[in-house]
mmCIF file of C-alpha atoms in Angstrom:
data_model
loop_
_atom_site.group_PDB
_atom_site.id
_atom_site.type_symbol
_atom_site.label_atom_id
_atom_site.label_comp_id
_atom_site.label_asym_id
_atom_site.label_seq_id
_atom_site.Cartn_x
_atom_site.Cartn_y
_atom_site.Cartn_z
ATOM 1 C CA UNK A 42 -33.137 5.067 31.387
ATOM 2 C CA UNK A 43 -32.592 1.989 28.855
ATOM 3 C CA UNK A 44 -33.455 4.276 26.042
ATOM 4 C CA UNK A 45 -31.154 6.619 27.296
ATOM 5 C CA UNK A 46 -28.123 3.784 27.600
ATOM 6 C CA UNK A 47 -29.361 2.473 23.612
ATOM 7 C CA UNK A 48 -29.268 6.271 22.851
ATOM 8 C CA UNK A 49 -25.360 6.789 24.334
ATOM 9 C CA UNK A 50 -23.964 3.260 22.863
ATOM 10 C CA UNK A 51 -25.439 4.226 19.025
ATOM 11 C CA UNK A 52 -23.438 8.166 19.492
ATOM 12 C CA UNK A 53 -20.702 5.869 20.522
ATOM 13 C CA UNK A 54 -20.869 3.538 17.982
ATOM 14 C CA UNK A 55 -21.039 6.645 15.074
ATOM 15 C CA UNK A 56 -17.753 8.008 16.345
ATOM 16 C CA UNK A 57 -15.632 5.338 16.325
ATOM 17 C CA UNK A 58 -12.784 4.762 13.962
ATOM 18 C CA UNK A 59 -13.604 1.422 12.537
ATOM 19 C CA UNK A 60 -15.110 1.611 8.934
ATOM 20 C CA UNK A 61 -18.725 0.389 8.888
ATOM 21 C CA UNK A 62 -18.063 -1.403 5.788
ATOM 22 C CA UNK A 63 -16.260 -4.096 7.064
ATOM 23 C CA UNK A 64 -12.453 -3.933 5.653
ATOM 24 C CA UNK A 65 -11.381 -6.646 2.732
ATOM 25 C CA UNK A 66 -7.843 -6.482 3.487
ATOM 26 C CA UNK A 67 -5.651 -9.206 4.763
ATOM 27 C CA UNK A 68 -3.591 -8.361 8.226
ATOM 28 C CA UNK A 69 -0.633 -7.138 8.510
ATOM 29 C CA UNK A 70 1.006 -9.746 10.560
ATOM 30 C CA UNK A 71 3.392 -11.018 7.702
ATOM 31 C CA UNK A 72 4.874 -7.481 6.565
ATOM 32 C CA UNK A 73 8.157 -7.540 8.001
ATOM 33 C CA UNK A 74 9.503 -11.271 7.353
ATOM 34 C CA UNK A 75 10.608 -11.808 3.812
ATOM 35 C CA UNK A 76 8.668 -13.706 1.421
ATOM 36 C CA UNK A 77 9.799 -17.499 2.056
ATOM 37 C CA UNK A 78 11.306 -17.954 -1.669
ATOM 38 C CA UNK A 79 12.760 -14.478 -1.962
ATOM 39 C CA UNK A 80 15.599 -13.757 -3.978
ATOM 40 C CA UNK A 81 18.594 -14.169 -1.470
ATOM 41 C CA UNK A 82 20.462 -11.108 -3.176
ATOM 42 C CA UNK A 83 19.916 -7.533 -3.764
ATOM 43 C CA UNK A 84 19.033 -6.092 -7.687
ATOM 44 C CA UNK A 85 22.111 -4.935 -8.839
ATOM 45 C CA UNK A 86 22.612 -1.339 -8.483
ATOM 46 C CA UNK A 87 22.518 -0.528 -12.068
ATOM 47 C CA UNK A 88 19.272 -0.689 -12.045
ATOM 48 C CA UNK A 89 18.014 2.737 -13.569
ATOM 49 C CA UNK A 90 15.402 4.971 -12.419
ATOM 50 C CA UNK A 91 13.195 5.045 -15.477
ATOM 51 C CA UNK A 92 11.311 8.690 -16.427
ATOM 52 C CA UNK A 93 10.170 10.790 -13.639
ATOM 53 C CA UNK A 94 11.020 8.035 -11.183
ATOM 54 C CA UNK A 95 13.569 8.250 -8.261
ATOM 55 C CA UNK A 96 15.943 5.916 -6.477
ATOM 56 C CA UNK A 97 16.416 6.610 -2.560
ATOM 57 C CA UNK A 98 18.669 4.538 0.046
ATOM 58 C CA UNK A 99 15.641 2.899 1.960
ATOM 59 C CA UNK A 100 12.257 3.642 3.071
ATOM 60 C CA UNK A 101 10.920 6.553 5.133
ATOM 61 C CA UNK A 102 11.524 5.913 8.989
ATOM 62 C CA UNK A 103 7.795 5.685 9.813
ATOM 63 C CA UNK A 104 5.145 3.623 11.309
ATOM 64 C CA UNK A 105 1.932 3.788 10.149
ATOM 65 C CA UNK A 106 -1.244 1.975 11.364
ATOM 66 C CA UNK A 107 -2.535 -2.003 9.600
ATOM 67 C CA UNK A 108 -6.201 -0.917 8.069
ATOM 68 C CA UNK A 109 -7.553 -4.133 10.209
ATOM 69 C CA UNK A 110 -6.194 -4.600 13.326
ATOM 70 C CA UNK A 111 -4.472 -3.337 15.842
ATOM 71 C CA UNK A 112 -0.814 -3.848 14.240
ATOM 72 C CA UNK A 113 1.388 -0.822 13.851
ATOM 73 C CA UNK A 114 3.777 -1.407 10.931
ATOM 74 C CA UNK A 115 7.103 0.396 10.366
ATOM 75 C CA UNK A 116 7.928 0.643 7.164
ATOM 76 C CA UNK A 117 11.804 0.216 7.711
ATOM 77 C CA UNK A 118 10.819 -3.262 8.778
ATOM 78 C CA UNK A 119 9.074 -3.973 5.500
ATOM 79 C CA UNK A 120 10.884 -6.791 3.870
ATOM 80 C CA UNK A 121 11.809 -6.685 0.033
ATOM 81 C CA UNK A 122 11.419 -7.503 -2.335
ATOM 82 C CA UNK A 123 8.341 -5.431 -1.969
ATOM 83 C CA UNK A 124 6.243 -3.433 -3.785
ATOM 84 C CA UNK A 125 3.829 -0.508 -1.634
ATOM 85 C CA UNK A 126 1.486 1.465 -3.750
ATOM 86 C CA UNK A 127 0.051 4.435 -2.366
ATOM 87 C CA UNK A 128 -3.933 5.134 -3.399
ATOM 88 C CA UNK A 129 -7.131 6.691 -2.570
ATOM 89 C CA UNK A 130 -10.700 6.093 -3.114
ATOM 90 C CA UNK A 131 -10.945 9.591 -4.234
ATOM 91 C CA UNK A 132 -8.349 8.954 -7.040
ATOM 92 C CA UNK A 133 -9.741 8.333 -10.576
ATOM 93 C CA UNK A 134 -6.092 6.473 -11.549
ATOM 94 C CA UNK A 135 -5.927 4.854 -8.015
ATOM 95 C CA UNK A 136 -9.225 3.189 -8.699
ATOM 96 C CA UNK A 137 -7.756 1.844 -12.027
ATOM 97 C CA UNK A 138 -4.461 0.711 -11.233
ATOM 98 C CA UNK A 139 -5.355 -1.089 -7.731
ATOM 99 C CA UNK A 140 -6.790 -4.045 -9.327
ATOM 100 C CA UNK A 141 -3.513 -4.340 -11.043
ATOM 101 C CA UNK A 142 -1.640 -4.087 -8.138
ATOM 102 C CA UNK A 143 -3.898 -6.845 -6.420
ATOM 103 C CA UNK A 144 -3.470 -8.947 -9.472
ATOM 104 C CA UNK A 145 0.111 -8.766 -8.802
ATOM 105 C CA UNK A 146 -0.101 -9.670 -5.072
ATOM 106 C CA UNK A 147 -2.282 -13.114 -6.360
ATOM 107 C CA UNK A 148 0.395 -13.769 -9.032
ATOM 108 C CA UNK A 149 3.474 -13.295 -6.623
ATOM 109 C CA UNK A 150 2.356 -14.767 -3.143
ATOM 110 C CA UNK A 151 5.441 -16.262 -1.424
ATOM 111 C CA UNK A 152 7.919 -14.438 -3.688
ATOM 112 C CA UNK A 153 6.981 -10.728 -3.544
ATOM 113 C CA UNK A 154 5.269 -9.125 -0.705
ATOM 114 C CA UNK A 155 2.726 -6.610 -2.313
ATOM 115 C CA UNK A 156 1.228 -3.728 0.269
ATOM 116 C CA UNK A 157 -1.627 -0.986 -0.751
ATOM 117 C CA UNK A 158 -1.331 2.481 1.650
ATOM 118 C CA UNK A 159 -4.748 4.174 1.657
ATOM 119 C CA UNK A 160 -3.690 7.476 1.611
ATOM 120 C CA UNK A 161 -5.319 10.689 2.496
ATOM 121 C CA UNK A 162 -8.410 8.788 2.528
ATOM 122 C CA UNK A 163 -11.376 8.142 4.643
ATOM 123 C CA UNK A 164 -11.638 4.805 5.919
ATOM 124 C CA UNK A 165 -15.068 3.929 5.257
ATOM 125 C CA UNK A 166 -15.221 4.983 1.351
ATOM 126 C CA UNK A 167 -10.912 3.217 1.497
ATOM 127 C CA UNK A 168 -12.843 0.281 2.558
ATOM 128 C CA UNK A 169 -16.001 0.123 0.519
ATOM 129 C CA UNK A 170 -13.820 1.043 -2.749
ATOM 130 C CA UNK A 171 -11.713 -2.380 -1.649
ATOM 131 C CA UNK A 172 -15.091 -4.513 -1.132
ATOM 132 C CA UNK A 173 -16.219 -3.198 -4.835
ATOM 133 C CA UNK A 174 -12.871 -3.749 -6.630
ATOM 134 C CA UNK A 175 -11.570 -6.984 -4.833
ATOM 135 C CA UNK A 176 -8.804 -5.648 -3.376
ATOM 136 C CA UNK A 177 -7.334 -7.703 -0.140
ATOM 137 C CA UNK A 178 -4.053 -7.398 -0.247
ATOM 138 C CA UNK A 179 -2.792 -5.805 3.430
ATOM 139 C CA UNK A 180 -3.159 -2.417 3.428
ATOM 140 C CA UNK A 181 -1.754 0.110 5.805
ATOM 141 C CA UNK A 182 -4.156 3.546 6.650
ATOM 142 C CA UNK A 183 -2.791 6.795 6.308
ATOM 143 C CA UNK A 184 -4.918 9.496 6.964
ATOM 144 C CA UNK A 185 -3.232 12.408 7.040
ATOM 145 C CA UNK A 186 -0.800 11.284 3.917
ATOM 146 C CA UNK A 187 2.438 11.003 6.165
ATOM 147 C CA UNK A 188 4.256 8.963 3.741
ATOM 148 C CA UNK A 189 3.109 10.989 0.842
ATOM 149 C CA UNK A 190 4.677 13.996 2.144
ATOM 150 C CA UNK A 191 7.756 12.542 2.717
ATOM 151 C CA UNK A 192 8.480 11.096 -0.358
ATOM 152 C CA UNK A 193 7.873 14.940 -1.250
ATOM 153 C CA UNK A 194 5.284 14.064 -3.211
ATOM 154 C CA UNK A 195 1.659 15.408 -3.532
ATOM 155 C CA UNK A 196 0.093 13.574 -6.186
ATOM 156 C CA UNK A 197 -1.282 9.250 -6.319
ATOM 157 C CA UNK A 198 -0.710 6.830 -7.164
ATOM 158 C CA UNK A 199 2.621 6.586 -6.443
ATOM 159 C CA UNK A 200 4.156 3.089 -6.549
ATOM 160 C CA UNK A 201 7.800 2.317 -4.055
ATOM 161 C CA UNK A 202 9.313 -0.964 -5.514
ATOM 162 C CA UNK A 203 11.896 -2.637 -2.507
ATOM 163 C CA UNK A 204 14.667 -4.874 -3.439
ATOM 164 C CA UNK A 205 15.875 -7.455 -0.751
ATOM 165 C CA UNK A 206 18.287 -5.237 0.069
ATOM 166 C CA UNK A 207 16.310 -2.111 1.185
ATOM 167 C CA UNK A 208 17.149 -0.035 -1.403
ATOM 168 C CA UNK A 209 13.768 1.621 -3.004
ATOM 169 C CA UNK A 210 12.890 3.228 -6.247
ATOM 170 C CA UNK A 211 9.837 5.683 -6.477
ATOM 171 C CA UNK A 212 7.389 5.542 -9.560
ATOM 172 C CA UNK A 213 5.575 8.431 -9.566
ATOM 173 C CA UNK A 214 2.710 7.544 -12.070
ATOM 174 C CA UNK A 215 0.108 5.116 -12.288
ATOM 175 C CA UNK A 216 1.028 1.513 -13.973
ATOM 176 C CA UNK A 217 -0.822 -0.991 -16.374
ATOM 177 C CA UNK A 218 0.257 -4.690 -16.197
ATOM 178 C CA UNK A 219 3.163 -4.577 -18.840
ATOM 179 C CA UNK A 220 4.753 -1.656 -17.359
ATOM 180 C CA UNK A 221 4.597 -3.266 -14.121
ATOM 181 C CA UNK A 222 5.756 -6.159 -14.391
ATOM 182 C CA UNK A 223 8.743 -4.755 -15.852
ATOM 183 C CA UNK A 224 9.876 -2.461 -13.010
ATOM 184 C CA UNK A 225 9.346 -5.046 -10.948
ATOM 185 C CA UNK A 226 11.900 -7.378 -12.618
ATOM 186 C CA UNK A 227 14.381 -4.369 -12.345
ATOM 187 C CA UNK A 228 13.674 -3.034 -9.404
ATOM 188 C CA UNK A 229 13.231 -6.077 -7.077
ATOM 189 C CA UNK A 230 14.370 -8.674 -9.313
ATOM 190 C CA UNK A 231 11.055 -10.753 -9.273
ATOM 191 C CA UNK A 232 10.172 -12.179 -12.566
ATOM 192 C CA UNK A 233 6.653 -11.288 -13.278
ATOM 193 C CA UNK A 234 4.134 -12.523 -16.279
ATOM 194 C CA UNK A 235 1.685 -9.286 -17.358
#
């Protein structure tokens, strides 16, 4: 019978949800307060969208699910100024630009909040692409590309930059430092050193 019982608990164990590489990414707790020394206003809205990118009045109204934890994060409640990029482990320019963004979440802590969604994605190869490229900024899992599809999009990386007003802009290509760091001046009005 014990057999039997070690048997059941290992088919159980295969099933389950949780990544068996153990997840880099920092919680989710802190998503929806504003970074304590955020810019008190909104960027003005002359901001311009710049090639191929789009402005739109405020993020989707959806909640998707913190890759560690139990949290359940709605995006409307996402605090700007914010930056989300949207990857995959399965995207060649996802893999090179994520570093970038995480290098951007270490150089803005307490000023910008900086959010990966693993997108289309499975969690254990999400997970183990993280662990291999240092990635731990928090991260939000979306499986079946929910936000993707609403920003009528179908191709990654796409980048959403927040100002502390809500208003979002939508970058639909993947980003180096220098161009970076310069939508995020415009587009959230953190100042940002590539």
């Amino acid at each position: 019978m014990a057999p039997l019982v070690l048997l059941l608990a290992g088919v159980a164990a295969c099933t389950s949800d949780e990544p068996t590489v153990a997840a880099p990414f920092a919680g989710c707790e802190a998503l929806t307060a504003p970074p304590p020394s955020a810019p008190a206003s909104a960027v003005p809205s002359s901001a311009s969208p710049a090639a191929g990118g789009s402005a739109m009045a405020s993020l989707p109204d959806l909640t998707l699910p913190c890759f560690t934890g139990d949290d359940q994060v709605s995006l409307r409640e996402v605090r700007g100024p914010a930056v989300i990029n949207l990857w995959a482990s399965w995207c060649g320019p996802c893999r090179a630009e994520l570093p970038v963004m995480q290098s951007l979440a270490d150089q803005t802590a307490g000023r910008l909040t900086v959010l990966g969604v693993d997108t289309g994605d499975q969690r254990d190869k999400g997970a183990s692409f993280a662990v291999d490229a240092g990635v731990r900024m928090p991260t939000l899992f979306d499986e079946k590309s929910t936000l993707l599809n609403n920003l009528g999009r179908i191709n990654l990386p796409i980048t959403l930059f927040v100002d502390a007003g809500g208003k979002t802009y939508v970058h639909p290509l993947p980003l180096k430092a220098p161009e970076l760091a310069e939508l995020v001046g415009t587009h959230t009005g953190v100042t940002v050193t590539p």
